Amino acid sequence: MKKIYQLIFLLLIGLPTLAQIRQQQPQTPSLKVNGLSLDYFGPKEYIIGGTTLTGTKYLDKEVIIKLSKLNVGDVVTLPGDATANAIKNLWVQGLFDDVQIFVTKLVDDTVYFDIEVVERPRLTSFEIIGVSKSQKTDLNEKLADKAGKTIINDNLYNSTKTIINKYLLDKGYFFTKIDFKSKPDANQENSVILQVLVDKGQRVKVHEINFTGNKEFKTAKLRKYLKKTKQQAFYKVFGSGKFNKEKYEEDKLKLVAKMQEKGYRDAAILKDSIYQYNKKSIGIKLAVYEGPKYYFGNITWVGNAKYTT
């Protein structure tokens, strides 16, 4: 009997492909459910008499039903958008692999729904492949808050990529590629171990460092102020010029400090950008503001009784 209701419901409304249900066209403009006529071309209002939820093991059923907005006592129009919107509301939560809604009963002007869901698996742990042992330890610490409770969805993939990319970027790996595979956790139901496949690529070198906005300071002088961030040069046999973002951030502070020491107390870096020069190197561009040069004016002394001014 439930399958009959499923077919009738799908004939009445077109569920979006996001819910993994194909839209079907009604064979006739009028259908019968428990002796009650539903006119496809003449929508009718119904009061929701009850909504049940099946398929959940870990999620709060009452919360999910509230998210669907198919609450008892609400008035819905059938055929209409209420059920399609309910599926969209649940789908965007990123909690399910499948969402379907069925009409289980129609009594006069009252309708009863059942929401069937398939929960997405939960993350047990990460298995990071392609990095050194120490890097793996560091990354597992950074990702520790996600393991054991996070649902496998796009948000998890994106946040994991962001954390790993930032970590390796600070180490000088600019062109990291990350892929994911999952395998079931034999020790826990509906849980998976997420394999993170990391291709770090090569550590990049700094091919060039350029400045804009500098008038009093020569570009060569500003480059020297960047003690730990050096551009490549043919005569640097031992100086590899490999980029380290942490050291680069320190160098920017020291650059401004050096300019201020020379009397340009308002000196600042307005903006900087790092761009790909080729497959193995990057370029750095810094826009600086020098401002006016300050000089000492008159110096007065107060309280010197023993020593003359």
PDB file of C-alpha atoms in Angstrom:
ATOM      1  CA  MET A   1       0.000   0.000   0.000  1.00  0.00           C
ATOM      2  CA  LYS A   2       2.875   2.380   0.813  1.00  0.00           C
ATOM      3  CA  LYS A   3       4.315   1.971  -2.683  1.00  0.00           C
ATOM      4  CA  ILE A   4       0.941   3.000  -4.155  1.00  0.00           C
ATOM      5  CA  TYR A   5       1.015   6.200  -2.132  1.00  0.00           C
ATOM      6  CA  GLN A   6       4.596   6.787  -3.249  1.00  0.00           C
ATOM      7  CA  LEU A   7       3.616   6.503  -6.915  1.00  0.00           C
ATOM      8  CA  ILE A   8       0.592   8.767  -6.465  1.00  0.00           C
ATOM      9  CA  PHE A   9       2.668  11.362  -4.639  1.00  0.00           C
ATOM     10  CA  LEU A  10       5.337  11.393  -7.339  1.00  0.00           C
ATOM     11  CA  LEU A  11       2.671  11.776  -9.990  1.00  0.00           C
ATOM     12  CA  LEU A  12       1.205  14.756  -8.188  1.00  0.00           C
ATOM     13  CA  ILE A  13       4.354  16.785  -7.641  1.00  0.00           C
ATOM     14  CA  GLY A  14       7.735  17.006  -9.294  1.00  0.00           C
ATOM     15  CA  LEU A  15      10.483  16.451  -6.784  1.00  0.00           C
ATOM     16  CA  PRO A  16      13.817  18.079  -7.653  1.00  0.00           C
ATOM     17  CA  THR A  17      16.749  15.998  -8.832  1.00  0.00           C
ATOM     18  CA  LEU A  18      18.596  17.287  -5.747  1.00  0.00           C
ATOM     19  CA  ALA A  19      16.446  14.883  -3.779  1.00  0.00           C
ATOM     20  CA  GLN A  20      17.385  12.105  -6.234  1.00  0.00           C
ATOM     21  CA  ILE A  21      13.758  11.656  -7.363  1.00  0.00           C
ATOM     22  CA  ARG A  22      12.778  11.995 -10.979  1.00  0.00           C
ATOM     23  CA  GLN A  23       9.778  14.076 -11.873  1.00  0.00           C
ATOM     24  CA  GLN A  24       6.892  12.138 -13.409  1.00  0.00           C
ATOM     25  CA  GLN A  25       3.880  13.448 -15.297  1.00  0.00           C
ATOM     26  CA  PRO A  26       0.397  12.400 -14.117  1.00  0.00           C
ATOM     27  CA  GLN A  27      -1.462  10.013 -16.353  1.00  0.00           C
ATOM     28  CA  THR A  28      -4.816  11.642 -15.577  1.00  0.00           C
ATOM     29  CA  PRO A  29      -5.761  15.043 -14.170  1.00  0.00           C
ATOM     30  CA  SER A  30      -7.631  13.457 -11.294  1.00  0.00           C
ATOM     31  CA  LEU A  31      -6.362  10.800  -8.861  1.00  0.00           C
ATOM     32  CA  LYS A  32      -7.940   8.882  -5.990  1.00  0.00           C
ATOM     33  CA  VAL A  33      -6.379   8.424  -2.554  1.00  0.00           C
ATOM     34  CA  ASN A  34      -8.466   6.618   0.049  1.00  0.00           C
ATOM     35  CA  GLY A  35     -11.571   7.619  -1.845  1.00  0.00           C
ATOM     36  CA  LEU A  36     -10.629  11.312  -1.837  1.00  0.00           C
ATOM     37  CA  SER A  37     -10.219  12.957  -5.205  1.00  0.00           C
ATOM     38  CA  LEU A  38      -7.080  15.021  -5.785  1.00  0.00           C
ATOM     39  CA  ASP A  39      -7.394  17.231  -8.814  1.00  0.00           C
ATOM     40  CA  TYR A  40      -3.986  17.875 -10.364  1.00  0.00           C
ATOM     41  CA  PHE A  41      -5.292  21.052 -11.993  1.00  0.00           C
ATOM     42  CA  GLY A  42      -7.259  22.113  -8.931  1.00  0.00           C
ATOM     43  CA  PRO A  43      -4.983  22.210  -5.854  1.00  0.00           C
ATOM     44  CA  LYS A  44      -6.679  21.885  -2.482  1.00  0.00           C
ATOM     45  CA  GLU A  45      -5.685  22.860   1.029  1.00  0.00           C
ATOM     46  CA  TYR A  46      -5.096  20.203   3.671  1.00  0.00           C
ATOM     47  CA  ILE A  47      -4.247  20.295   7.360  1.00  0.00           C
ATOM     48  CA  ILE A  48      -1.219  18.243   8.341  1.00  0.00           C
ATOM     49  CA  GLY A  49      -2.424  15.617  10.781  1.00  0.00           C
ATOM     50  CA  GLY A  50       0.985  14.072  11.415  1.00  0.00           C
ATOM     51  CA  THR A  51       4.520  13.775  10.079  1.00  0.00           C
ATOM     52  CA  THR A  52       6.771  10.844  10.855  1.00  0.00           C
ATOM     53  CA  LEU A  53      10.469  10.370  10.147  1.00  0.00           C
ATOM     54  CA  THR A  54      12.154   7.097   9.257  1.00  0.00           C
ATOM     55  CA  GLY A  55      15.774   6.234   8.506  1.00  0.00           C
ATOM     56  CA  THR A  56      17.487   8.242  11.250  1.00  0.00           C
ATOM     57  CA  LYS A  57      19.787   6.667  13.821  1.00  0.00           C
ATOM     58  CA  TYR A  58      21.785   9.543  15.269  1.00  0.00           C
ATOM     59  CA  LEU A  59      19.803  12.710  14.541  1.00  0.00           C
ATOM     60  CA  ASP A  60      16.951  14.192  16.568  1.00  0.00           C
ATOM     61  CA  LYS A  61      13.726  13.327  14.765  1.00  0.00           C
ATOM     62  CA  GLU A  62      11.766  16.259  16.121  1.00  0.00           C
ATOM     63  CA  VAL A  63      14.421  18.710  14.929  1.00  0.00           C
ATOM     64  CA  ILE A  64      14.465  17.200  11.440  1.00  0.00           C
ATOM     65  CA  ILE A  65      10.674  17.388  11.149  1.00  0.00           C
ATOM     66  CA  LYS A  66      10.766  21.046  12.226  1.00  0.00           C
ATOM     67  CA  LEU A  67      13.395  21.742   9.571  1.00  0.00           C
ATOM     68  CA  SER A  68      11.093  20.222   6.955  1.00  0.00           C
ATOM     69  CA  LYS A  69       8.359  22.708   7.987  1.00  0.00           C
ATOM     70  CA  LEU A  70       5.723  19.982   7.670  1.00  0.00           C
ATOM     71  CA  ASN A  71       4.438  20.563  11.183  1.00  0.00           C
ATOM     72  CA  VAL A  72       1.216  19.216  12.618  1.00  0.00           C
ATOM     73  CA  GLY A  73      -1.589  21.751  12.268  1.00  0.00           C
ATOM     74  CA  ASP A  74      -0.006  23.611   9.350  1.00  0.00           C
ATOM     75  CA  VAL A  75      -2.046  24.083   6.200  1.00  0.00           C
ATOM     76  CA  VAL A  76      -0.514  22.896   2.920  1.00  0.00           C
ATOM     77  CA  THR A  77      -1.735  22.895  -0.641  1.00  0.00           C
ATOM     78  CA  LEU A  78      -1.662  19.636  -2.609  1.00  0.00           C
ATOM     79  CA  PRO A  79      -0.470  19.488  -5.248  1.00  0.00           C
ATOM     80  CA  GLY A  80       1.899  22.318  -4.276  1.00  0.00           C
ATOM     81  CA  ASP A  81       5.382  23.409  -3.292  1.00  0.00           C
ATOM     82  CA  ALA A  82       5.277  22.465   0.391  1.00  0.00           C
ATOM     83  CA  THR A  83       6.687  18.965  -0.063  1.00  0.00           C
ATOM     84  CA  ALA A  84       9.307  19.988  -2.618  1.00  0.00           C
ATOM     85  CA  ASN A  85      10.411  22.814  -0.312  1.00  0.00           C
ATOM     86  CA  ALA A  86      10.564  20.384   2.598  1.00  0.00           C
ATOM     87  CA  ILE A  87      13.007  18.213   0.677  1.00  0.00           C
ATOM     88  CA  LYS A  88      15.105  21.250  -0.215  1.00  0.00           C
ATOM     89  CA  ASN A  89      15.120  22.391   3.408  1.00  0.00           C
ATOM     90  CA  LEU A  90      16.446  19.036   4.539  1.00  0.00           C
ATOM     91  CA  TRP A  91      18.869  18.554   1.670  1.00  0.00           C
ATOM     92  CA  VAL A  92      20.711  21.815   2.222  1.00  0.00           C
ATOM     93  CA  GLN A  93      21.566  20.724   5.783  1.00  0.00           C
ATOM     94  CA  GLY A  94      24.181  18.392   4.279  1.00  0.00           C
ATOM     95  CA  LEU A  95      23.108  15.567   6.593  1.00  0.00           C
ATOM     96  CA  PHE A  96      21.559  13.109   4.138  1.00  0.00           C
ATOM     97  CA  ASP A  97      22.365  11.093   1.051  1.00  0.00           C
ATOM     98  CA  ASP A  98      18.703  10.756   0.148  1.00  0.00           C
ATOM     99  CA  VAL A  99      15.433  12.430   1.149  1.00  0.00           C
ATOM    100  CA  GLN A 100      11.947  11.274   0.099  1.00  0.00           C
ATOM    101  CA  ILE A 101       8.474  12.248   1.272  1.00  0.00           C
ATOM    102  CA  PHE A 102       5.380  10.059   1.074  1.00  0.00           C
ATOM    103  CA  VAL A 103       1.690  10.644   1.693  1.00  0.00           C
ATOM    104  CA  THR A 104       0.789   7.822   4.061  1.00  0.00           C
ATOM    105  CA  LYS A 105      -2.848   8.719   4.638  1.00  0.00           C
ATOM    106  CA  LEU A 106      -5.549  11.147   3.598  1.00  0.00           C
ATOM    107  CA  VAL A 107      -8.583  11.558   5.847  1.00  0.00           C
ATOM    108  CA  ASP A 108     -11.056  14.132   4.568  1.00  0.00           C
ATOM    109  CA  ASP A 109      -9.103  17.426   4.681  1.00  0.00           C
ATOM    110  CA  THR A 110      -6.228  16.003   6.709  1.00  0.00           C
ATOM    111  CA  VAL A 111      -2.961  14.678   5.257  1.00  0.00           C
ATOM    112  CA  TYR A 112      -0.292  12.535   6.879  1.00  0.00           C
ATOM    113  CA  PHE A 113       3.326  12.488   5.715  1.00  0.00           C
ATOM    114  CA  ASP A 114       6.301  10.215   6.210  1.00  0.00           C
ATOM    115  CA  ILE A 115       9.803  11.545   5.549  1.00  0.00           C
ATOM    116  CA  GLU A 116      12.333   8.865   4.649  1.00  0.00           C
ATOM    117  CA  VAL A 117      16.023   9.794   4.865  1.00  0.00           C
ATOM    118  CA  VAL A 118      19.368   8.087   4.456  1.00  0.00           C
ATOM    119  CA  GLU A 119      21.891   9.579   6.849  1.00  0.00           C
ATOM    120  CA  ARG A 120      25.356  10.367   5.589  1.00  0.00           C
ATOM    121  CA  PRO A 121      28.167   8.461   7.315  1.00  0.00           C
ATOM    122  CA  ARG A 122      30.190  10.041  10.097  1.00  0.00           C
ATOM    123  CA  LEU A 123      33.919  10.551  10.206  1.00  0.00           C
ATOM    124  CA  THR A 124      35.889   8.280  12.527  1.00  0.00           C
ATOM    125  CA  SER A 125      39.410   9.422  11.715  1.00  0.00           C
ATOM    126  CA  PHE A 126      41.736  10.777   9.038  1.00  0.00           C
ATOM    127  CA  GLU A 127      44.395   8.814   7.193  1.00  0.00           C
ATOM    128  CA  ILE A 128      46.729  11.367   5.632  1.00  0.00           C
ATOM    129  CA  ILE A 129      48.917  10.089   2.808  1.00  0.00           C
ATOM    130  CA  GLY A 130      51.697  11.925   0.978  1.00  0.00           C
ATOM    131  CA  VAL A 131      53.296  13.985   3.762  1.00  0.00           C
ATOM    132  CA  SER A 132      56.179  13.397   6.145  1.00  0.00           C
ATOM    133  CA  LYS A 133      55.701  11.825   9.560  1.00  0.00           C
ATOM    134  CA  SER A 134      56.089  15.135  11.379  1.00  0.00           C
ATOM    135  CA  GLN A 135      53.731  16.895   8.970  1.00  0.00           C
ATOM    136  CA  LYS A 136      51.185  14.132   9.442  1.00  0.00           C
ATOM    137  CA  THR A 137      51.356  14.624  13.212  1.00  0.00           C
ATOM    138  CA  ASP A 138      50.873  18.378  12.851  1.00  0.00           C
ATOM    139  CA  LEU A 139      47.926  17.985  10.491  1.00  0.00           C
ATOM    140  CA  ASN A 140      46.206  15.384  12.654  1.00  0.00           C
ATOM    141  CA  GLU A 141      46.392  17.827  15.558  1.00  0.00           C
ATOM    142  CA  LYS A 142      44.861  20.582  13.438  1.00  0.00           C
ATOM    143  CA  LEU A 143      42.081  18.266  12.244  1.00  0.00           C
ATOM    144  CA  ALA A 144      41.466  16.566  15.595  1.00  0.00           C
ATOM    145  CA  ASP A 145      38.246  18.461  16.355  1.00  0.00           C
ATOM    146  CA  LYS A 146      36.572  17.027  13.251  1.00  0.00           C
ATOM    147  CA  ALA A 147      37.205  13.333  13.873  1.00  0.00           C
ATOM    148  CA  GLY A 148      34.585  11.276  15.663  1.00  0.00           C
ATOM    149  CA  LYS A 149      31.553  13.506  15.173  1.00  0.00           C
ATOM    150  CA  THR A 150      31.593  15.226  11.790  1.00  0.00           C
ATOM    151  CA  ILE A 151      29.283  14.114   9.005  1.00  0.00           C
ATOM    152  CA  ILE A 152      30.928  13.402   5.667  1.00  0.00           C
ATOM    153  CA  ASN A 153      29.824  16.214   3.366  1.00  0.00           C
ATOM    154  CA  ASP A 154      31.167  19.017   1.182  1.00  0.00           C
ATOM    155  CA  ASN A 155      31.760  21.266   4.180  1.00  0.00           C
ATOM    156  CA  LEU A 156      34.117  18.680   5.662  1.00  0.00           C
ATOM    157  CA  TYR A 157      36.011  18.292   2.395  1.00  0.00           C
ATOM    158  CA  ASN A 158      36.363  22.054   1.923  1.00  0.00           C
ATOM    159  CA  SER A 159      37.438  22.818   5.487  1.00  0.00           C
ATOM    160  CA  THR A 160      39.935  19.944   5.461  1.00  0.00           C
ATOM    161  CA  LYS A 161      41.439  21.202   2.207  1.00  0.00           C
ATOM    162  CA  THR A 162      41.685  24.724   3.585  1.00  0.00           C
ATOM    163  CA  ILE A 163      43.529  23.600   6.726  1.00  0.00           C
ATOM    164  CA  ILE A 164      45.994  21.399   4.834  1.00  0.00           C
ATOM    165  CA  ASN A 165      46.616  23.946   2.089  1.00  0.00           C
ATOM    166  CA  LYS A 166      47.310  26.697   4.614  1.00  0.00           C
ATOM    167  CA  TYR A 167      49.679  24.488   6.589  1.00  0.00           C
ATOM    168  CA  LEU A 168      51.663  23.456   3.505  1.00  0.00           C
ATOM    169  CA  LEU A 169      51.587  26.984   2.109  1.00  0.00           C
ATOM    170  CA  ASP A 170      53.412  28.156   5.214  1.00  0.00           C
ATOM    171  CA  LYS A 171      55.995  25.463   4.457  1.00  0.00           C
ATOM    172  CA  GLY A 172      56.507  26.748   0.917  1.00  0.00           C
ATOM    173  CA  TYR A 173      54.278  24.301  -0.976  1.00  0.00           C
ATOM    174  CA  PHE A 174      52.127  26.494  -3.170  1.00  0.00           C
ATOM    175  CA  PHE A 175      50.728  24.016  -5.653  1.00  0.00           C
ATOM    176  CA  THR A 176      49.327  21.315  -3.398  1.00  0.00           C
ATOM    177  CA  LYS A 177      46.711  18.940  -4.773  1.00  0.00           C
ATOM    178  CA  ILE A 178      44.356  17.118  -2.432  1.00  0.00           C
ATOM    179  CA  ASP A 179      41.975  14.247  -3.114  1.00  0.00           C
ATOM    180  CA  PHE A 180      39.772  12.132  -0.863  1.00  0.00           C
ATOM    181  CA  LYS A 181      38.820   8.499  -0.561  1.00  0.00           C
ATOM    182  CA  SER A 182      36.763   6.888   2.162  1.00  0.00           C
ATOM    183  CA  LYS A 183      36.640   3.374   3.525  1.00  0.00           C
ATOM    184  CA  PRO A 184      34.153   1.892   5.995  1.00  0.00           C
ATOM    185  CA  ASP A 185      35.189   1.679   9.625  1.00  0.00           C
ATOM    186  CA  ALA A 186      34.689  -1.952  10.602  1.00  0.00           C
ATOM    187  CA  ASN A 187      34.467  -0.985  14.269  1.00  0.00           C
ATOM    188  CA  GLN A 188      31.623   1.519  14.015  1.00  0.00           C
ATOM    189  CA  GLU A 189      28.313   1.439  12.190  1.00  0.00           C
ATOM    190  CA  ASN A 190      27.694   4.068   9.506  1.00  0.00           C
ATOM    191  CA  SER A 191      31.190   5.496   9.997  1.00  0.00           C
ATOM    192  CA  VAL A 192      34.130   5.872   7.647  1.00  0.00           C
ATOM    193  CA  ILE A 193      37.843   6.567   7.719  1.00  0.00           C
ATOM    194  CA  LEU A 194      38.647   9.444   5.391  1.00  0.00           C
ATOM    195  CA  GLN A 195      41.819   8.999   3.375  1.00  0.00           C
ATOM    196  CA  VAL A 196      43.392  12.318   2.431  1.00  0.00           C
ATOM    197  CA  LEU A 197      45.680  11.945  -0.584  1.00  0.00           C
ATOM    198  CA  VAL A 198      48.119  14.850  -0.626  1.00  0.00           C
ATOM    199  CA  ASP A 199      50.381  15.731  -3.538  1.00  0.00           C
ATOM    200  CA  LYS A 200      52.573  18.499  -2.124  1.00  0.00           C
ATOM    201  CA  GLY A 201      54.518  19.137  -5.292  1.00  0.00           C
ATOM    202  CA  GLN A 202      57.829  20.943  -4.972  1.00  0.00           C
ATOM    203  CA  ARG A 203      58.588  23.764  -2.597  1.00  0.00           C
ATOM    204  CA  VAL A 204      58.537  26.917  -4.640  1.00  0.00           C
ATOM    205  CA  LYS A 205      61.307  29.465  -4.943  1.00  0.00           C
ATOM    206  CA  VAL A 206      61.000  33.222  -5.123  1.00  0.00           C
ATOM    207  CA  HIS A 207      61.840  34.249  -8.670  1.00  0.00           C
ATOM    208  CA  GLU A 208      61.354  37.983  -8.235  1.00  0.00           C
ATOM    209  CA  ILE A 209      60.411  40.603  -5.652  1.00  0.00           C
ATOM    210  CA  ASN A 210      59.095  43.918  -6.925  1.00  0.00           C
ATOM    211  CA  PHE A 211      57.981  47.111  -5.191  1.00  0.00           C
ATOM    212  CA  THR A 212      55.669  49.970  -6.095  1.00  0.00           C
ATOM    213  CA  GLY A 213      55.273  53.341  -4.384  1.00  0.00           C
ATOM    214  CA  ASN A 214      58.942  53.631  -3.373  1.00  0.00           C
ATOM    215  CA  LYS A 215      60.635  56.901  -4.341  1.00  0.00           C
ATOM    216  CA  GLU A 216      63.285  57.520  -1.688  1.00  0.00           C
ATOM    217  CA  PHE A 217      64.158  53.849  -1.195  1.00  0.00           C
ATOM    218  CA  LYS A 218      65.656  51.948  -4.097  1.00  0.00           C
ATOM    219  CA  THR A 219      64.118  48.566  -4.879  1.00  0.00           C
ATOM    220  CA  ALA A 220      67.468  46.843  -4.290  1.00  0.00           C
ATOM    221  CA  LYS A 221      67.658  48.368  -0.801  1.00  0.00           C
ATOM    222  CA  LEU A 222      64.138  47.234   0.085  1.00  0.00           C
ATOM    223  CA  ARG A 223      64.953  43.730  -1.092  1.00  0.00           C
ATOM    224  CA  LYS A 224      67.912  43.653   1.296  1.00  0.00           C
ATOM    225  CA  TYR A 225      65.612  44.491   4.175  1.00  0.00           C
ATOM    226  CA  LEU A 226      63.824  41.189   3.507  1.00  0.00           C
ATOM    227  CA  LYS A 227      66.490  39.124   5.236  1.00  0.00           C
ATOM    228  CA  LYS A 228      64.869  35.701   4.951  1.00  0.00           C
ATOM    229  CA  THR A 229      62.957  36.126   1.717  1.00  0.00           C
ATOM    230  CA  LYS A 230      65.345  36.330  -1.211  1.00  0.00           C
ATOM    231  CA  GLN A 231      64.720  36.202  -4.922  1.00  0.00           C
ATOM    232  CA  GLN A 232      66.635  33.831  -7.155  1.00  0.00           C
ATOM    233  CA  ALA A 233      69.891  34.976  -8.706  1.00  0.00           C
ATOM    234  CA  PHE A 234      72.361  33.177 -10.952  1.00  0.00           C
ATOM    235  CA  TYR A 235      75.266  33.918  -8.591  1.00  0.00           C
ATOM    236  CA  LYS A 236      73.543  32.444  -5.526  1.00  0.00           C
ATOM    237  CA  VAL A 237      74.915  28.938  -5.546  1.00  0.00           C
ATOM    238  CA  PHE A 238      73.868  28.034  -2.005  1.00  0.00           C
ATOM    239  CA  GLY A 239      71.010  30.475  -1.531  1.00  0.00           C
ATOM    240  CA  SER A 240      68.081  28.514  -2.884  1.00  0.00           C
ATOM    241  CA  GLY A 241      65.500  31.285  -2.487  1.00  0.00           C
ATOM    242  CA  LYS A 242      62.883  28.802  -1.254  1.00  0.00           C
ATOM    243  CA  PHE A 243      59.789  30.543   0.009  1.00  0.00           C
ATOM    244  CA  ASN A 244      58.634  30.269   3.604  1.00  0.00           C
ATOM    245  CA  LYS A 245      55.454  32.171   4.379  1.00  0.00           C
ATOM    246  CA  GLU A 246      56.100  32.452   8.109  1.00  0.00           C
ATOM    247  CA  LYS A 247      59.504  34.022   7.481  1.00  0.00           C
ATOM    248  CA  TYR A 248      57.995  36.234   4.808  1.00  0.00           C
ATOM    249  CA  GLU A 249      55.470  37.632   7.288  1.00  0.00           C
ATOM    250  CA  GLU A 250      58.307  38.359   9.713  1.00  0.00           C
ATOM    251  CA  ASP A 251      60.295  40.041   6.937  1.00  0.00           C
ATOM    252  CA  LYS A 252      57.433  42.404   6.138  1.00  0.00           C
ATOM    253  CA  LEU A 253      57.445  43.686   9.698  1.00  0.00           C
ATOM    254  CA  LYS A 254      61.206  44.139   9.622  1.00  0.00           C
ATOM    255  CA  LEU A 255      60.992  45.945   6.282  1.00  0.00           C
ATOM    256  CA  VAL A 256      58.624  48.551   7.716  1.00  0.00           C
ATOM    257  CA  ALA A 257      60.767  48.881  10.853  1.00  0.00           C
ATOM    258  CA  LYS A 258      63.875  49.577   8.737  1.00  0.00           C
ATOM    259  CA  MET A 259      62.084  52.276   6.748  1.00  0.00           C
ATOM    260  CA  GLN A 260      60.906  53.903   9.956  1.00  0.00           C
ATOM    261  CA  GLU A 261      64.435  53.829  11.368  1.00  0.00           C
ATOM    262  CA  LYS A 262      65.523  55.940   8.413  1.00  0.00           C
ATOM    263  CA  GLY A 263      63.113  58.694   9.449  1.00  0.00           C
ATOM    264  CA  TYR A 264      60.018  57.614   7.514  1.00  0.00           C
ATOM    265  CA  ARG A 265      57.879  57.139  10.586  1.00  0.00           C
ATOM    266  CA  ASP A 266      54.649  56.718   8.619  1.00  0.00           C
ATOM    267  CA  ALA A 267      56.043  53.980   6.373  1.00  0.00           C
ATOM    268  CA  ALA A 268      53.739  51.044   5.767  1.00  0.00           C
ATOM    269  CA  ILE A 269      53.000  48.202   3.375  1.00  0.00           C
ATOM    270  CA  LEU A 270      49.692  49.058   1.731  1.00  0.00           C
ATOM    271  CA  LYS A 271      49.225  45.629   0.185  1.00  0.00           C
ATOM    272  CA  ASP A 272      51.185  42.680  -1.070  1.00  0.00           C
ATOM    273  CA  SER A 273      50.468  39.819  -3.416  1.00  0.00           C
ATOM    274  CA  ILE A 274      52.045  36.481  -4.202  1.00  0.00           C
ATOM    275  CA  TYR A 275      51.564  35.129  -7.702  1.00  0.00           C
ATOM    276  CA  GLN A 276      52.661  32.112  -9.682  1.00  0.00           C
ATOM    277  CA  TYR A 277      55.625  32.909 -11.918  1.00  0.00           C
ATOM    278  CA  ASN A 278      55.989  29.408 -13.338  1.00  0.00           C
ATOM    279  CA  LYS A 279      55.492  25.822 -12.187  1.00  0.00           C
ATOM    280  CA  LYS A 280      58.384  25.993  -9.749  1.00  0.00           C
ATOM    281  CA  SER A 281      58.512  29.585  -8.584  1.00  0.00           C
ATOM    282  CA  ILE A 282      56.472  32.550  -7.454  1.00  0.00           C
ATOM    283  CA  GLY A 283      56.729  36.323  -7.612  1.00  0.00           C
ATOM    284  CA  ILE A 284      56.075  38.826  -4.851  1.00  0.00           C
ATOM    285  CA  LYS A 285      54.772  42.347  -5.301  1.00  0.00           C
ATOM    286  CA  LEU A 286      54.617  44.857  -2.461  1.00  0.00           C
ATOM    287  CA  ALA A 287      53.011  48.292  -2.565  1.00  0.00           C
ATOM    288  CA  VAL A 288      54.667  50.527   0.013  1.00  0.00           C
ATOM    289  CA  TYR A 289      53.938  53.955   1.405  1.00  0.00           C
ATOM    290  CA  GLU A 290      56.989  55.958   2.455  1.00  0.00           C
ATOM    291  CA  GLY A 291      55.386  59.149   3.707  1.00  0.00           C
ATOM    292  CA  PRO A 292      57.431  62.209   4.708  1.00  0.00           C
ATOM    293  CA  LYS A 293      60.842  62.008   6.307  1.00  0.00           C
ATOM    294  CA  TYR A 294      60.908  63.267   9.887  1.00  0.00           C
ATOM    295  CA  TYR A 295      63.782  65.212  11.484  1.00  0.00           C
ATOM    296  CA  PHE A 296      64.571  66.135  15.078  1.00  0.00           C
ATOM    297  CA  GLY A 297      63.555  69.682  15.971  1.00  0.00           C
ATOM    298  CA  ASN A 298      64.434  71.590  19.137  1.00  0.00           C
ATOM    299  CA  ILE A 299      65.246  69.558  22.210  1.00  0.00           C
ATOM    300  CA  THR A 300      64.451  71.021  25.615  1.00  0.00           C
ATOM    301  CA  TRP A 301      65.302  69.686  29.036  1.00  0.00           C
ATOM    302  CA  VAL A 302      63.423  69.926  32.309  1.00  0.00           C
ATOM    303  CA  GLY A 303      64.713  69.085  35.786  1.00  0.00           C
ATOM    304  CA  ASN A 304      68.453  69.192  35.019  1.00  0.00           C
ATOM    305  CA  ALA A 305      69.905  70.983  38.053  1.00  0.00           C
ATOM    306  CA  LYS A 306      73.401  69.502  38.068  1.00  0.00           C
ATOM    307  CA  TYR A 307      74.071  69.296  34.353  1.00  0.00           C
ATOM    308  CA  THR A 308      73.740  72.204  31.955  1.00  0.00           C
ATOM    309  CA  THR A 309      71.469  71.978  28.973  1.00  0.00           C
TER     310      THR A 309
END
